[in-house]
XYZ file of C-alpha atoms in Angstrom:
615
model
C -0.115 30.005 41.676
C 2.115 32.487 40.025
C 0.879 35.271 37.774
C 3.073 33.821 34.958
C 1.130 30.561 35.038
C -2.179 32.359 35.049
C -1.093 34.438 32.107
C 0.057 31.364 30.219
C -3.264 29.589 30.790
C -5.167 32.676 29.660
C -3.786 31.951 26.160
C -5.673 28.681 26.087
C -9.102 30.136 26.740
C -11.378 29.223 23.840
C -9.156 26.206 22.875
C -9.584 22.582 23.708
C -7.299 21.561 26.617
C -6.938 18.107 28.180
C -5.319 16.860 31.315
C -2.322 14.418 30.690
C -0.830 12.168 33.314
C 2.541 13.910 33.474
C 4.349 13.157 36.733
C 1.257 13.357 38.851
C 1.628 10.696 41.716
C -1.914 9.425 41.205
C -1.223 8.530 37.573
C 2.518 8.013 37.158
C 3.942 6.251 40.209
C 7.528 6.247 38.904
C 7.340 9.947 38.073
C 9.922 9.262 35.338
C 7.984 7.258 32.784
C 7.857 9.757 29.827
C 5.607 7.530 27.745
C 3.041 7.336 30.503
C 3.360 11.045 31.085
C 2.172 11.978 27.714
C -1.040 9.948 27.970
C -4.357 11.820 28.619
C -6.283 10.818 31.726
C -9.313 10.322 29.486
C -9.733 10.243 25.758
C -8.418 13.485 24.077
C -11.571 13.429 21.913
C -13.574 14.286 25.026
C -11.658 17.499 25.533
C -13.751 20.567 26.423
C -13.298 24.169 25.510
C -11.001 25.745 28.212
C -12.837 28.581 30.055
C -11.972 31.105 32.836
C -13.817 29.009 35.460
C -11.487 26.010 34.829
C -8.367 28.100 35.515
C -7.959 27.236 39.188
C -8.512 23.536 38.637
C -5.811 23.451 35.869
C -3.360 25.428 37.961
C -3.825 22.915 40.724
C -3.285 20.042 38.297
C -0.056 21.507 37.004
C 1.185 22.256 40.487
C 0.658 18.577 41.431
C 2.825 17.395 38.552
C 0.255 16.912 35.888
C 0.753 17.969 32.297
C -1.655 19.502 29.773
C -2.311 18.881 26.117
C -3.697 21.077 23.405
C -6.105 19.561 20.901
C -4.767 20.978 17.578
C -7.405 23.403 16.187
C -9.013 22.503 12.901
C -7.275 23.777 9.788
C -3.789 23.666 11.339
C -0.859 21.225 10.956
C 1.850 20.670 13.552
C 5.396 19.619 12.520
C 7.201 17.691 15.268
C 10.909 18.408 14.572
C 13.654 17.055 16.781
C 17.413 17.336 17.530
C 19.751 18.615 14.652
C 16.713 19.136 12.355
C 15.408 21.824 14.728
C 18.531 23.844 13.879
C 18.092 23.168 10.202
C 14.438 24.226 10.298
C 15.444 27.527 12.008
C 18.106 27.993 9.320
C 15.562 27.433 6.580
C 13.252 29.958 8.095
C 16.046 32.503 7.770
C 16.472 31.683 4.133
C 12.731 31.692 3.379
C 10.986 33.767 6.074
C 7.540 32.108 7.095
C 5.311 33.082 9.887
C 4.611 30.176 12.160
C 4.103 29.421 15.861
C 6.983 27.631 17.534
C 6.461 25.621 20.687
C 9.734 24.472 22.405
C 9.765 20.942 23.810
C 12.447 18.925 25.440
C 13.712 17.156 22.320
C 13.069 19.834 19.713
C 10.158 21.992 18.643
C 6.513 21.894 17.334
C 6.090 24.251 14.331
C 2.500 25.140 13.602
C 1.194 26.291 10.230
C -2.166 26.523 8.529
C -2.699 23.292 6.605
C -2.911 23.220 2.753
C -5.296 20.548 1.493
C -3.612 20.650 -1.934
C -0.370 19.279 -0.405
C -2.346 16.341 0.968
C -0.410 16.129 4.237
C -1.772 13.371 6.359
C -1.091 12.378 9.937
C 2.135 10.289 9.665
C 5.433 9.652 11.387
C 9.140 9.456 10.291
C 8.918 11.706 7.217
C 11.637 13.366 5.137
C 10.249 16.589 3.654
C 11.066 18.144 0.389
C 13.380 20.517 2.171
C 15.367 17.579 3.514
C 14.213 18.153 7.077
C 13.323 15.023 9.092
C 9.902 15.497 10.583
C 9.151 13.059 13.414
C 5.470 13.334 12.818
C 2.732 15.380 11.203
C -0.222 16.109 13.486
C -3.344 17.335 11.822
C -5.898 19.735 13.212
C -8.802 18.122 15.131
C -7.160 14.776 14.836
C -4.692 14.753 17.731
C -3.119 16.713 20.482
C 0.419 17.906 21.610
C 1.752 18.264 25.159
C 2.117 21.999 25.776
C 3.640 24.541 28.138
C 4.236 24.633 31.015
C 4.392 20.788 31.011
C 7.925 19.531 31.582
C 9.542 22.978 30.988
C 7.961 23.514 27.613
C 7.284 27.075 26.423
C 5.879 29.051 23.560
C 8.390 31.155 21.617
C 5.725 33.469 20.203
C 2.099 34.373 20.727
C -0.704 31.814 20.039
C -2.129 33.718 17.052
C -3.356 30.843 15.000
C -5.245 33.158 12.601
C -2.121 34.889 11.287
C 0.211 31.944 10.776
C 1.226 31.235 7.157
C -0.071 28.325 5.172
C 2.506 25.535 5.254
C 5.006 25.648 2.408
C 5.600 22.772 -0.073
C 9.052 22.660 1.537
C 7.617 20.742 4.417
C 5.431 18.330 2.310
C 6.620 14.643 2.220
C 9.237 13.990 -0.396
C 8.530 11.554 -3.217
C 11.374 9.002 -2.822
C 10.949 8.005 -6.459
C 11.446 11.503 -7.784
C 15.138 12.287 -8.462
C 14.604 16.044 -8.721
C 12.954 16.262 -5.319
C 15.622 14.024 -3.784
C 18.463 16.173 -5.239
C 16.915 19.450 -3.886
C 16.538 17.846 -0.461
C 20.168 16.746 -0.584
C 21.124 20.315 -1.642
C 19.256 21.932 1.364
C 20.919 19.588 3.860
C 24.390 20.198 2.448
C 23.640 23.941 2.377
C 22.788 23.699 6.111
C 26.051 21.903 6.980
C 28.023 24.443 4.768
C 26.384 27.352 6.561
C 27.367 25.751 9.897
C 30.969 25.363 8.647
C 30.857 21.538 8.834
C 31.524 21.204 5.110
C 34.270 23.016 3.165
C 32.992 24.660 0.020
C 35.886 23.677 -2.304
C 37.134 20.376 -1.005
C 33.877 18.843 0.264
C 31.252 20.278 -2.063
C 32.855 21.423 -5.363
C 35.272 18.509 -5.652
C 33.881 15.589 -3.702
C 30.091 16.144 -3.980
C 30.480 17.634 -7.559
C 32.419 14.504 -8.528
C 29.724 12.231 -6.921
C 26.981 13.944 -9.058
C 28.908 13.692 -12.356
C 29.910 10.104 -11.630
C 26.283 9.180 -11.219
C 25.312 10.770 -14.502
C 23.711 14.093 -13.524
C 23.611 16.590 -16.385
C 24.944 20.138 -16.328
C 21.580 21.865 -15.841
C 20.708 19.855 -12.720
C 24.258 20.126 -11.496
C 23.916 23.952 -11.522
C 20.422 23.820 -9.916
C 21.767 21.742 -7.042
C 24.753 24.033 -6.438
C 22.542 27.102 -6.510
C 20.330 25.622 -3.797
C 23.468 24.722 -1.742
C 25.158 28.085 -1.779
C 22.191 30.443 -1.995
C 23.488 34.043 -1.887
C 27.081 32.804 -2.126
C 26.417 30.908 -5.369
C 29.212 31.540 -7.903
C 28.380 30.459 -11.444
C 31.965 30.539 -12.690
C 33.136 28.449 -9.801
C 30.293 25.985 -10.366
C 31.241 25.795 -14.085
C 34.778 25.045 -13.083
C 33.745 22.336 -10.607
C 31.562 20.667 -13.247
C 34.262 20.743 -15.985
C 36.957 19.455 -13.647
C 34.715 16.527 -12.662
C 33.953 15.734 -16.318
C 37.671 15.827 -17.209
C 38.550 13.367 -14.447
C 35.672 11.074 -15.567
C 36.672 11.215 -19.268
C 40.339 10.500 -18.616
C 39.590 7.566 -16.376
C 41.050 9.308 -13.334
C 39.429 7.811 -10.219
C 36.832 10.075 -8.591
C 38.060 9.223 -5.154
C 36.706 12.364 -3.694
C 33.134 11.373 -4.666
C 33.519 8.281 -2.362
C 35.170 10.318 0.320
C 32.031 12.569 0.437
C 29.826 9.656 1.405
C 32.383 8.695 4.100
C 32.427 12.255 5.324
C 28.664 12.283 5.690
C 28.652 8.927 7.427
C 31.575 9.237 9.843
C 31.960 12.914 10.587
C 28.606 14.507 10.081
C 26.697 11.373 11.178
C 23.799 12.630 9.156
C 21.600 9.565 8.652
C 18.934 11.477 6.723
C 21.398 12.867 4.167
C 23.000 9.431 3.855
C 19.528 7.917 3.149
C 18.841 10.448 0.474
C 22.249 9.900 -1.180
C 21.754 6.126 -1.205
C 18.253 6.554 -2.698
C 19.640 8.903 -5.279
C 22.252 6.337 -6.150
C 19.658 3.554 -6.421
C 17.415 5.478 -8.785
C 20.209 6.586 -10.988
C 21.410 3.038 -11.137
C 17.948 1.932 -12.347
C 17.932 4.616 -15.024
C 21.320 3.505 -16.276
C 20.147 -0.050 -16.435
C 17.054 0.851 -18.408
C 19.174 2.918 -20.852
C 21.572 -0.011 -21.391
C 18.570 -2.297 -22.041
C 17.109 0.128 -24.622
C 20.402 0.146 -26.447
C 20.621 -3.632 -26.671
C 17.037 -4.631 -27.504
C 16.680 -6.372 -30.873
C 13.033 -5.887 -31.965
C 13.259 -8.730 -34.466
C 14.507 -11.092 -31.752
C 11.942 -9.783 -29.348
C 9.144 -10.978 -31.603
C 6.581 -8.334 -30.544
C 3.669 -7.315 -32.760
C 1.347 -9.677 -34.525
C -0.813 -9.120 -37.572
C -4.492 -9.261 -36.878
C -4.929 -12.363 -39.044
C -2.379 -14.308 -36.920
C -4.191 -13.268 -33.778
C -7.558 -14.485 -35.103
C -6.183 -17.778 -36.322
C -4.388 -18.427 -33.068
C -6.027 -20.548 -30.367
C -7.707 -18.615 -27.515
C -5.686 -18.762 -24.377
C -7.662 -20.389 -21.541
C -8.148 -18.592 -18.290
C -6.329 -20.307 -15.338
C -9.255 -20.561 -12.870
C -8.973 -21.334 -9.209
C -12.789 -21.140 -9.016
C -14.465 -20.745 -12.418
C -16.657 -17.697 -12.914
C -15.143 -16.273 -9.739
C -11.363 -16.390 -9.131
C -8.647 -16.568 -11.791
C -4.843 -16.489 -11.654
C -3.022 -13.583 -13.344
C -5.800 -11.110 -12.413
C -6.760 -8.668 -9.631
C -9.972 -8.849 -7.705
C -11.331 -6.010 -5.555
C -13.898 -6.650 -2.799
C -15.217 -3.393 -1.378
C -17.603 -2.769 1.508
C -18.036 -0.723 4.645
C -16.111 -1.583 7.868
C -17.408 -4.582 9.829
C -19.789 -5.662 7.012
C -18.247 -9.142 6.802
C -15.563 -8.875 4.141
C -12.954 -10.590 6.204
C -15.301 -13.398 7.267
C -16.105 -13.986 3.601
C -12.483 -14.028 2.509
C -11.472 -16.453 5.338
C -14.285 -18.791 4.276
C -13.068 -18.586 0.706
C -9.447 -19.351 1.681
C -10.604 -22.217 3.962
C -12.376 -23.852 1.026
C -9.718 -23.376 -1.623
C -6.926 -24.479 0.712
C -8.697 -27.845 0.672
C -9.914 -27.753 -2.925
C -13.443 -27.754 -1.705
C -16.471 -26.244 -3.480
C -17.609 -22.722 -2.739
C -21.009 -21.381 -1.820
C -22.971 -24.452 -0.923
C -21.183 -26.705 -3.590
C -21.971 -24.187 -6.336
C -18.419 -23.530 -7.686
C -15.585 -26.080 -7.769
C -12.097 -25.038 -6.756
C -8.536 -26.034 -7.454
C -6.617 -26.686 -4.206
C -4.383 -23.689 -3.754
C -1.714 -22.129 -1.527
C -3.087 -19.001 0.063
C -1.138 -16.024 1.459
C -2.877 -13.317 3.369
C -1.432 -9.814 4.201
C -3.347 -8.501 7.150
C -3.105 -4.812 8.122
C -6.189 -4.093 10.145
C -7.314 -6.933 12.437
C -4.962 -7.995 15.270
C -3.252 -11.242 14.340
C -4.530 -13.188 17.328
C -8.067 -12.090 16.491
C -7.757 -13.123 12.896
C -6.364 -16.630 13.786
C -9.090 -17.074 16.449
C -11.797 -16.125 13.802
C -10.369 -18.641 11.352
C -10.297 -21.373 13.950
C -13.955 -20.682 14.832
C -14.828 -21.249 11.232
C -13.127 -24.644 10.900
C -15.610 -27.432 11.288
C -15.396 -31.226 11.875
C -15.827 -31.696 8.093
C -12.699 -29.709 7.284
C -9.182 -31.140 6.693
C -7.287 -29.167 9.290
C -3.876 -30.271 8.049
C -4.700 -28.870 4.538
C -5.902 -25.581 5.921
C -2.887 -25.208 8.279
C -0.390 -26.112 5.540
C -1.891 -24.039 2.740
C -2.750 -20.794 4.477
C -0.040 -18.362 5.511
C -0.732 -15.053 7.225
C 1.743 -12.099 7.386
C 0.775 -9.265 9.616
C 1.847 -5.607 8.938
C 2.916 -5.131 12.548
C 5.003 -8.327 12.353
C 6.976 -6.778 9.474
C 7.222 -3.471 11.175
C 8.601 -5.115 14.276
C 11.341 -6.539 12.102
C 12.133 -3.153 10.716
C 10.334 -3.480 7.389
C 7.448 -1.379 5.896
C 5.334 -3.101 3.264
C 4.343 -0.026 1.222
C 3.198 -0.851 -2.274
C 3.834 2.780 -3.305
C 7.569 2.700 -2.636
C 10.270 0.822 -4.449
C 11.527 -0.774 -1.158
C 7.937 -1.942 -0.295
C 7.415 -3.404 -3.762
C 10.675 -5.279 -3.558
C 9.661 -6.650 -0.176
C 6.257 -7.699 -1.479
C 7.820 -9.521 -4.476
C 10.419 -11.200 -2.281
C 7.628 -12.609 -0.082
C 5.740 -13.961 -2.985
C 8.872 -15.442 -4.428
C 9.473 -17.226 -1.111
C 5.973 -18.588 -0.586
C 4.917 -19.157 -4.218
C 1.155 -18.671 -3.402
C -1.717 -19.256 -5.910
C -4.114 -16.957 -4.009
C -3.133 -13.641 -2.447
C -5.269 -11.479 -0.150
C -4.437 -7.918 0.876
C -6.645 -6.861 3.781
C -6.948 -4.006 3.347
C -5.386 -2.285 0.355
C -5.285 1.055 2.244
C -3.205 -0.484 4.971
C -0.369 -1.370 2.652
C 0.314 1.753 0.661
C 0.915 5.441 1.275
C -0.356 6.600 -2.085
C -3.122 9.174 -2.246
C -6.183 7.068 -3.091
C -7.942 9.978 -4.867
C -4.873 10.350 -7.147
C -5.096 8.463 -10.467
C -1.412 8.639 -11.133
C -0.404 7.384 -7.675
C -2.958 4.598 -7.511
C -2.105 3.605 -11.076
C 1.418 3.004 -9.932
C 0.124 0.661 -7.119
C -2.387 -1.200 -9.293
C -0.031 -1.628 -12.235
C 2.529 -3.144 -9.914
C -0.033 -5.600 -8.414
C -1.166 -6.568 -11.963
C 2.396 -7.288 -13.009
C 2.969 -9.335 -9.875
C -0.204 -11.381 -10.501
C 1.098 -12.303 -13.974
C 4.725 -12.741 -13.056
C 3.971 -15.166 -10.157
C 0.854 -16.674 -11.719
C -1.455 -15.965 -8.867
C -4.807 -14.301 -8.075
C -4.541 -11.209 -5.956
C -7.604 -9.987 -3.936
C -7.648 -6.491 -2.552
C -10.043 -5.915 0.353
C -11.152 -2.237 0.078
C -13.637 0.283 1.448
C -16.482 2.412 0.111
C -16.814 6.176 -0.121
C -18.676 7.942 2.657
C -22.125 8.174 1.070
C -24.495 11.096 1.489
C -27.369 8.785 0.568
C -29.510 7.858 3.630
C -31.051 4.867 1.935
C -29.214 2.018 3.682
C -30.700 -0.566 1.395
C -29.488 1.045 -1.865
C -27.370 -1.333 -3.985
C -23.619 -0.690 -4.283
C -22.351 0.390 -7.622
C -18.897 0.975 -9.101
C -18.951 4.635 -8.185
C -19.312 3.763 -4.455
C -15.819 2.346 -4.302
C -13.438 4.656 -2.520
C -10.520 6.412 -4.150
C -9.651 6.861 -7.805
C -11.503 4.848 -10.381
C -8.025 3.363 -11.181
C -8.664 0.835 -8.452
C -11.873 -0.403 -10.237
C -10.435 -0.092 -13.666
C -7.445 -2.333 -13.033
C -9.556 -5.016 -11.225
C -10.703 -7.749 -13.503
C -13.070 -8.990 -10.823
C -15.009 -6.347 -8.925
C -17.472 -6.931 -6.120
C -19.333 -4.878 -3.530
C -20.410 -6.306 -0.187
C -23.487 -4.885 1.589
C -25.429 -5.691 4.767
C -29.117 -4.929 4.519
C -30.802 -3.208 7.369
C -34.266 -4.415 6.383
C -33.193 -8.088 7.086
C -34.231 -9.201 10.527
C -32.582 -11.409 13.302
C -29.392 -12.842 11.880
C -28.280 -10.329 9.269
C -28.179 -10.991 5.571
C -25.115 -9.877 3.691
C -24.722 -9.924 -0.037
C -21.781 -9.804 -2.398
C -22.622 -8.436 -5.828
C -20.769 -8.061 -9.061
C -20.370 -4.282 -9.765
C -18.350 -4.285 -12.974
C -16.075 -7.320 -13.562
C -14.520 -7.902 -16.974
C -15.733 -11.477 -17.166
C -19.273 -12.889 -16.847
C -18.949 -13.887 -13.193
C -21.271 -15.046 -10.549
C -23.543 -12.051 -10.030
C -24.571 -12.311 -6.386
C -24.156 -14.435 -3.278
C -26.118 -13.852 0.005
C -25.236 -15.298 3.385
C -25.951 -15.245 7.017
C -23.364 -15.595 9.816
C -24.682 -18.284 12.130
C -23.274 -19.626 15.407
C -23.606 -23.416 15.851
C -21.892 -25.737 18.304
C -19.362 -23.050 19.234
C -18.542 -22.459 15.566
C -19.080 -19.469 13.260
C -20.654 -20.670 10.040
C -21.445 -18.712 6.835
C -24.719 -20.156 5.586
C -25.113 -19.164 1.929
C -28.812 -18.527 1.526
C -29.222 -17.238 -2.107
C -26.833 -17.808 -4.957
C -27.331 -16.630 -8.611
C -26.421 -19.915 -10.295
C -27.877 -18.738 -13.591
C -24.998 -16.306 -14.062
C -22.386 -19.121 -13.925
C -20.695 -19.554 -17.314
C -20.399 -23.226 -18.624
C -17.439 -22.248 -20.780
C -15.424 -21.217 -17.825
C -16.232 -24.457 -16.001
C -15.152 -26.360 -19.137
C -11.810 -24.460 -19.064
C -11.419 -25.319 -15.399
C -12.018 -29.073 -15.891
C -10.000 -29.200 -19.093
C -6.924 -27.965 -17.118
C -7.762 -30.168 -14.116
C -7.964 -33.302 -16.317
C -4.514 -32.544 -17.662
C -3.278 -32.179 -14.089
C -4.881 -35.532 -13.191
C -4.176 -37.600 -16.266
C -1.561 -35.761 -18.304
C -4.044 -35.101 -21.217
C -7.532 -33.668 -21.692
C -9.942 -36.449 -20.772
C -13.214 -35.276 -22.384
C -15.251 -38.001 -20.617
C -14.008 -36.628 -17.333
C -14.818 -33.053 -18.405
C -18.418 -33.981 -19.451
C -18.985 -35.975 -16.217
C -17.905 -33.010 -14.067
C -19.867 -30.506 -16.191
C -23.052 -32.457 -15.709
C -22.698 -31.996 -11.918
C -23.132 -28.267 -12.280
C -25.155 -27.766 -15.476
C -27.809 -29.689 -17.542
C -25.991 -29.565 -20.859
C -26.358 -31.460 -24.107
C -23.330 -32.830 -26.067
C -23.009 -29.738 -28.295
C -23.443 -26.932 -25.727
C -19.745 -26.608 -24.852
C -16.992 -26.274 -27.516
C -13.953 -28.016 -26.034
């Protein structure tokens, strides 16, 4: 092989390199399938450190058409930037010089920086950064690989000196699409790029058209000036900006149509064809519209008519509102439940068994707790849909009403939504709107999110971000009168005692998740149990006096998977909650509270005298 190739491979000594299929005839018959070409011939996690003695073998591999991949060293982050945004990235580096390694690929570049844990950048795809640059993906050190030179004409633009690259700037962190200031700055950088490349005219396109757009949407003078400063950089003219702002205000105050503001959107759409800038502009419009609506509502609220605020005497005299139970002492409408446990501990088996029972209105846990027949809706984000359906079918026995189960359980899979072009992200406004529209359509009584982490992009350790998610779910539970169950996971414990009980501090993420869950359970499989395993669900901090523990085994009988409940803490069940449940049920059955019916039903579950329950 050539000396150039040998010199190139010398750079990889000490790094982890893997063989990828490339256009090698033994692995890629068509020699043109790019997707196959990027695949490693064995798992990238098995990559070994590249050493001098492997040089000849890799030279031969490349000569035969194979590619190579570099496992990203720990502590680094790779930005995969394509097409027009490569030019914008290089333009931004001129404005704000940063030392990074650039690797040129066929469709763009890989830019390599040191990672900054404070920015909380995670492996992700299709991101708009705070600088307005569209990043195809973040790749995190020791968690992935990239195809590297000399594969398919790739090359390094500078030396592989990973020690001396700069820490990634906040410019390249993901934008918060609910933060107007961040969106405005991202818009400014993209407009500045187009201006620098002479695709936008300073006076006509930016001062008049874009300036009019900002004023029309309600941006104040200070933000207006900040945006223009970021657009023009060294060419910023404060007097010219003052004139642009005043002129837009004059046209707005006189009722003169701000036609140029509309023409700016058309210019972006039709001539620049900048889909990222268009997305940012539309998101900005949406958020400003919501602010305007809230301001209008604030101006028109009549506190007297609203009727908020009650004196403590009125509250104490008023009748206690009953809890709307689906299963008394366990599941209630209008509230959140969190069930947390390690992967593969049996959380999904448990929730499928619960759904199967309440879809038929059958008792739970060996006839311990009655249920109200309910419509169930499950959002699945982890198990394959076929596997989930198969598991549910395996749990249906000859004693079950199949028609009730089939008609009362609906499953929506995350990938099913993604294939339709939708992302159910409970941390974004669009994702929240989609979630609410789905609930409005199906009107469920019982909603399961499996798992919570699969349906949001919030940072789980962040109290403020998770508060946004949990407040939304709480409001939806009340608005649509349903119970919402979040399947969640546990922290990675340093405790080696496998039989230690779960407590509230073991639940992963911010304690906001626990704090906003009215019903809170941990699921644990105990190693000391022999043969068919024992799994237990325990209350770890619910608001109500709920059933404290339920233990079960997963058994296989007659080709079916059966949850046999072996130990149930019946003493923790609350008669008052059962009385509430049957009080409401008697009204559903007879149109009025039938106390004979309530007493009869109560006696099935408790040994009570006449005065033990206050109806």
